[in-house]
C-alpha cells in the first residue's frame, strides 16, 4: 500500500495537481464533465434495455460511445484527483467502495458488449438485456452517490 501511495504522490506532484489549487479545480471540473457524459449517456440506454424507454437503436449505440468516453475521462481525472492526496483518499473506505462499484459496473458493461445486444427497434428486450440494464443503472448511480459521499467523509 505504501508503494502505491508513493507512486500516486509522485504522479500528483509531476502532474501539478497536488501543488496547484486551480489545476486541481480544473481536473475536478473535467471529472464532473466525464461523469455527466457517462451517466447522461448510459441512463437512456439502460432504460431502453430495461424496456422503459423507446430510444432508437442507433441513438442507443451512439450514447454508449458517449458513455464510454465519459468513463475514460472520469477514470483519468479520478486518478489525478486521487494523486493529490493519495494517503488520505486510500485510507477512506468509501473510496474503496466506489472503486469496487465502478469495477463491477465496468465489468457489467464489458460483458454486455461481448455477449449481449441492443434489441432492435420495437423489439421487447430479453431477460439478460433487462438485467444488464438494471445492474448498469444501479451501479453507475451508486458510483455517483459514493463519489459525492467521499466529499463528506
Backbone as numpy.savetxt, mean C-alpha at the origin, in Angstrom:
# Nx Ny Nz CAx CAy CAz Cx Cy Cz
18.73 -6.93 14.17 17.90 -5.74 14.17 18.78 -4.48 14.17
19.84 -4.53 14.93 20.74 -3.37 15.00 21.36 -3.07 13.63
21.69 -4.13 12.88 22.25 -3.93 11.54 21.23 -3.26 10.62
19.97 -3.69 10.71 18.91 -3.08 9.90 18.73 -1.61 10.27
18.70 -1.32 11.54 18.57 0.06 11.99 19.74 0.90 11.48
20.95 0.32 11.55 22.14 1.03 11.06 22.06 1.32 9.57
21.63 0.33 8.78 21.50 0.54 7.33 20.45 1.59 7.01
19.33 1.52 7.71 18.28 2.52 7.48 18.74 3.92 7.89
19.50 4.01 8.97 20.01 5.31 9.40 20.95 5.89 8.35
21.78 5.05 7.75 22.67 5.50 6.68 21.85 6.01 5.50
20.80 5.27 5.14 19.92 5.71 4.06 19.27 7.05 4.39
18.83 7.21 5.63 18.20 8.46 6.04 19.13 9.64 5.93
20.39 9.45 6.33 21.36 10.54 6.23 21.76 10.77 4.77
22.00 9.69 4.03 22.43 9.82 2.64 21.37 10.48 1.77
20.12 10.16 2.02 19.02 10.74 1.23 18.68 12.15 1.68
19.11 12.49 2.88 18.80 13.81 3.43 17.50 13.86 4.21
16.72 12.79 4.17 15.41 12.78 4.83 15.55 12.94 6.34
16.59 12.34 6.91 16.77 12.42 8.36 17.32 13.78 8.79
17.81 14.55 7.83 18.50 15.81 8.17 17.72 17.06 7.80
16.65 16.91 7.05 15.94 18.07 6.52 14.44 17.95 6.73
13.89 18.85 7.53 12.43 18.85 7.74 11.67 19.10 6.44
12.10 20.06 5.59 11.37 20.26 4.33 11.41 19.02 3.42
12.55 18.35 3.37 12.65 17.14 2.55 11.77 16.03 3.13
11.78 15.87 4.46 10.92 14.89 5.11 9.45 15.18 4.78
9.08 16.45 4.83 7.69 16.83 4.52 7.35 16.53 3.06
8.29 16.77 2.15 8.06 16.46 0.74 7.87 14.96 0.54
8.72 14.15 1.15 8.62 12.70 1.03 7.30 12.22 1.66
6.93 12.83 2.78 5.66 12.48 3.42 4.47 12.80 2.50
4.53 13.94 1.84 3.48 14.30 0.89 3.42 13.33 -0.28
4.58 12.91 -0.79 4.61 11.93 -1.87 4.07 10.57 -1.40
4.30 10.27 -0.12 3.76 9.02 0.44 2.23 9.08 0.43
1.68 10.21 0.82 0.23 10.39 0.81 -0.30 10.30 -0.63
0.41 10.89 -1.59 0.01 10.79 -2.99 -0.01 9.32 -3.43
1.03 8.57 -3.06 1.07 7.14 -3.39 -0.11 6.40 -2.80
-0.44 6.72 -1.54 -1.59 6.07 -0.90 -2.88 6.42 -1.62
-3.01 7.68 -2.04 -4.22 8.09 -2.76 -4.36 7.32 -4.07
-3.25 7.17 -4.79 -3.29 6.41 -6.05 -3.61 4.94 -5.79
-3.00 4.39 -4.74 -3.23 2.99 -4.40 -4.67 2.75 -3.98
-5.11 3.45 -2.96 -6.47 3.23 -2.43 -7.52 3.67 -3.44
-7.31 4.83 -4.05 -8.27 5.32 -5.04 -8.39 4.38 -6.22
-7.27 3.82 -6.65 -7.30 2.91 -7.78 -7.91 1.57 -7.46
-7.55 1.02 -6.31 -7.97 -0.35 -6.01 -9.38 -0.43 -5.43
-9.87 0.64 -4.83 -11.20 0.63 -4.21 -12.28 0.21 -5.21
-12.32 0.86 -6.36 -13.36 0.54 -7.34 -13.16 -0.85 -7.94
-11.91 -1.25 -8.12 -11.62 -2.58 -8.65 -12.13 -3.64 -7.67
-11.84 -3.43 -6.38 -12.29 -4.38 -5.37 -13.80 -4.45 -5.31
-14.46 -3.31 -5.37 -15.92 -3.31 -5.36 -16.47 -4.05 -6.59
-15.80 -3.90 -7.73 -16.21 -4.62 -8.94 -16.02 -6.12 -8.75
-14.87 -6.50 -8.17 -14.61 -7.92 -7.94 -15.63 -8.53 -6.98
-16.10 -7.72 -6.04 -17.09 -8.22 -5.08 -18.51 -8.15 -5.65
-18.65 -7.65 -6.88 -19.97 -7.56 -7.50 -20.77 -6.36 -7.03
-20.11 -5.35 -6.47 -20.80 -4.19 -5.91 -20.67 -2.92 -6.75
-19.92 -2.99 -7.86 -19.77 -1.83 -8.73 -19.75 -2.30 -10.17
-20.32 -1.51 -11.06 -20.40 -1.86 -12.48 -19.32 -1.11 -13.25
-18.10 -1.26 -12.85 -16.96 -0.62 -13.50 -16.58 -1.42 -14.74
-16.44 -0.79 -15.91 -16.04 -1.53 -17.11 -14.69 -2.23 -16.90
-14.53 -3.39 -17.50 -13.31 -4.18 -17.34 -12.07 -3.40 -17.76
-12.15 -2.65 -18.85 -11.02 -1.86 -19.32 -10.60 -0.84 -18.26
-11.58 -0.16 -17.68 -11.28 0.82 -16.63 -10.67 0.13 -15.41
-11.18 -1.05 -15.06 -10.64 -1.79 -13.91 -9.18 -2.14 -14.15
-8.86 -2.55 -15.35 -7.47 -2.87 -15.68 -6.57 -1.65 -15.56
-7.05 -0.52 -16.03 -6.27 0.72 -15.93 -6.10 1.14 -14.48
-7.16 1.00 -13.69 -7.08 1.37 -12.27 -6.14 0.44 -11.51
-6.05 -0.81 -11.91 -5.08 -1.71 -11.27 -3.66 -1.23 -11.52
-3.39 -0.69 -12.70 -2.06 -0.15 -12.98 -1.80 1.12 -12.16
-2.82 1.95 -12.01 -2.69 3.14 -11.16 -2.39 2.72 -9.72
-3.10 1.70 -9.24 -2.88 1.21 -7.87 -1.47 0.65 -7.72
-0.98 -0.06 -8.73 0.39 -0.60 -8.66 1.42 0.53 -8.60
1.19 1.58 -9.38 2.08 2.75 -9.32 2.03 3.37 -7.92
0.83 3.48 -7.37 0.67 4.03 -6.02 1.38 3.18 -4.98
1.30 1.86 -5.13 1.98 0.96 -4.19 3.49 1.16 -4.28
4.02 1.22 -5.50 5.46 1.42 -5.67 5.91 2.74 -5.05
5.17 3.81 -5.29 5.51 5.11 -4.70 5.40 5.06 -3.19
4.38 4.42 -2.67 4.20 4.31 -1.21 5.32 3.50 -0.56
5.73 2.42 -1.20 6.81 1.61 -0.64 8.13 2.38 -0.63
8.43 3.04 -1.74 9.69 3.79 -1.82 9.73 4.94 -0.81
8.65 5.71 -0.75 8.64 6.84 0.19 8.51 6.35 1.63
7.81 5.25 1.84 7.71 4.69 3.18 9.08 4.27 3.71
9.90 3.68 2.85 11.26 3.30 3.24 12.06 4.54 3.62
11.93 5.61 2.85 12.64 6.85 3.17 12.15 7.44 4.49
10.84 7.43 4.70 10.31 7.95 5.97 10.81 7.12 7.14
10.83 5.81 6.98 11.33 4.91 8.01 12.79 5.21 8.32
13.57 5.56 7.30 15.00 5.81 7.48 15.29 7.08 8.27
14.31 7.95 8.43 14.53 9.19 9.19 14.70 8.91 10.68
13.96 7.93 11.19 14.04 7.56 12.62 13.84 6.04 12.76
14.77 5.26 12.22 14.56 3.81 12.16 14.42 3.15 13.53
15.22 3.54 14.48 15.13 2.93 15.81 13.77 3.14 16.44
13.27 4.35 16.32 11.95 4.68 16.89 10.84 3.91 16.18
10.87 3.93 14.85 9.80 3.27 14.11 9.82 1.75 14.29
11.01 1.15 14.23 11.08 -0.31 14.31 10.81 -0.84 15.72
10.80 0.05 16.71 10.43 -0.35 18.06 8.92 -0.29 18.28
8.19 0.23 17.29 6.75 0.43 17.40 6.00 -0.80 16.83
5.23 -1.50 17.64 4.52 -2.69 17.14 3.48 -2.36 16.05
2.97 -1.14 16.03 2.01 -0.76 15.00 2.69 -0.72 13.63
3.95 -0.31 13.60 4.70 -0.31 12.35 4.82 -1.74 11.82
5.13 -2.69 12.71 5.25 -4.08 12.30 3.90 -4.64 11.84
2.84 -4.22 12.50 1.50 -4.65 12.07 1.21 -4.13 10.66
1.60 -2.88 10.39 1.38 -2.32 9.06 2.20 -3.09 8.03
3.47 -3.40 8.35 4.29 -4.19 7.43 3.61 -5.50 7.09
3.09 -6.17 8.09 2.43 -7.46 7.90 1.19 -7.32 7.01
0.38 -6.32 7.27 -0.85 -6.11 6.48 -0.51 -5.75 5.04
0.48 -4.87 4.84 0.89 -4.50 3.48 1.42 -5.72 2.74
2.21 -6.54 3.42 2.73 -7.76 2.79 1.59 -8.70 2.40
0.61 -8.88 3.29 -0.52 -9.77 3.00 -1.36 -9.23 1.85
-1.64 -7.92 1.85 -2.44 -7.33 0.77 -1.69 -7.39 -0.55
-0.38 -7.19 -0.52 0.43 -7.29 -1.74 0.45 -8.72 -2.27
0.57 -9.69 -1.35 0.54 -11.09 -1.75 -0.81 -11.46 -2.36
-1.89 -10.97 -1.76 -3.23 -11.21 -2.31 -3.32 -10.67 -3.74
-2.78 -9.47 -3.96 -2.81 -8.87 -5.31 -1.97 -9.69 -6.29
-0.80 -10.13 -5.84 0.09 -10.91 -6.72 -0.55 -12.25 -7.09
-1.13 -12.92 -6.11 -1.78 -14.21 -6.38 -2.96 -14.01 -7.32
-3.76 -12.97 -7.09 -4.90 -12.73 -7.98 -4.41 -12.46 -9.40
-3.31 -11.70 -9.53 -2.77 -11.42 -10.87 -2.32 -12.70 -11.58
-1.87 -13.68 -10.80 -1.40 -14.93 -11.39 -2.52 -15.91 -11.72
-3.49 -16.04 -10.81 -4.48 -17.11 -11.01 -5.91 -16.60 -11.14
-6.16 -15.33 -10.86 -7.50 -14.79 -10.96 -7.68 -14.06 -12.28
-8.87 -13.55 -12.46 -9.13 -12.74 -13.65 -10.26 -11.78 -13.35
-10.18 -10.63 -14.00 -11.28 -9.68 -13.90 -12.45 -10.25 -14.69
-13.64 -10.30 -14.11 -14.80 -10.80 -14.87 -15.09 -9.89 -16.07
-15.63 -10.48 -17.11 -16.04 -9.69 -18.28 -17.17 -8.75 -17.88
-17.34 -7.69 -18.66 -18.42 -6.74 -18.39 -19.76 -7.48 -18.37
-20.54 -7.26 -17.32 -21.84 -7.90 -17.17 -21.78 -9.29 -16.56
-20.60 -9.86 -16.42 -20.45 -11.20 -15.84 -20.43 -11.10 -14.31
-21.12 -12.03 -13.69 -21.11 -12.08 -12.22 -19.77 -12.62 -11.75
-19.09 -11.92 -10.82 -17.79 -12.40 -10.34 -17.92 -13.75 -9.64
-16.92 -14.59 -9.82 -16.90 -15.88 -9.15 -16.51 -15.72 -7.69
-16.57 -16.84 -6.97 -16.28 -16.82 -5.53 -14.86 -16.35 -5.25
-13.89 -16.80 -6.05 -12.51 -16.40 -5.80 -12.32 -14.90 -6.02
-12.93 -14.35 -7.08 -12.82 -12.91 -7.34 -13.45 -12.12 -6.20
-14.60 -12.57 -5.71 -15.26 -11.86 -4.60 -14.40 -11.92 -3.34
-13.83 -13.08 -3.05 -12.96 -13.22 -1.88 -11.72 -12.35 -2.02
-11.06 -12.41 -3.17 -9.85 -11.61 -3.38 -10.15 -10.12 -3.28
-11.27 -9.69 -3.83 -11.66 -8.27 -3.74 -11.93 -7.86 -2.30
-12.63 -8.69 -1.56 -12.91 -8.37 -0.15 -11.66 -8.33 0.69
-10.75 -9.30 0.48 -9.49 -9.30 1.22 -8.65 -8.08 0.86
-8.64 -7.73 -0.41 -7.88 -6.57 -0.86 -8.41 -5.29 -0.22
-9.71 -5.11 -0.29 -10.32 -3.91 0.27 -10.03 -3.82 1.78
-10.24 -4.91 2.48 -9.99 -4.91 3.93 -8.51 -4.68 4.23
-7.64 -5.31 3.46 -6.20 -5.17 3.70 -5.69 -3.77 3.48
-6.05 -3.16 2.35 -5.52 -1.83 2.07 -6.12 -0.78 3.01
-7.38 -0.93 3.37 -7.97 0.01 4.33 -7.35 -0.18 5.72
-7.04 -1.42 6.09 -6.36 -1.67 7.36 -4.96 -1.06 7.35
-4.24 -1.20 6.24 -2.90 -0.61 6.14 -2.98 0.91 6.26
-3.97 1.49 5.63 -4.16 2.95 5.73 -4.43 3.35 7.18
-5.32 2.64 7.84 -5.63 2.94 9.24 -4.43 2.76 10.15
-3.67 1.68 9.95 -2.47 1.46 10.76 -1.43 2.55 10.52
-1.32 2.99 9.28 -0.39 4.08 8.99 -0.74 5.36 9.74
-2.00 5.66 9.81 -2.43 6.84 10.58 -2.21 6.62 12.06
-2.41 5.39 12.52 -2.24 5.08 13.93 -0.79 5.27 14.39
0.14 5.01 13.47 1.57 5.18 13.80 1.83 6.59 14.30
1.18 7.56 13.72 1.40 8.96 14.13 0.97 9.22 15.58
0.15 8.35 16.13 -0.36 8.58 17.47 0.22 7.61 18.50
1.22 6.83 18.10 1.84 5.87 19.04 3.28 6.24 19.30
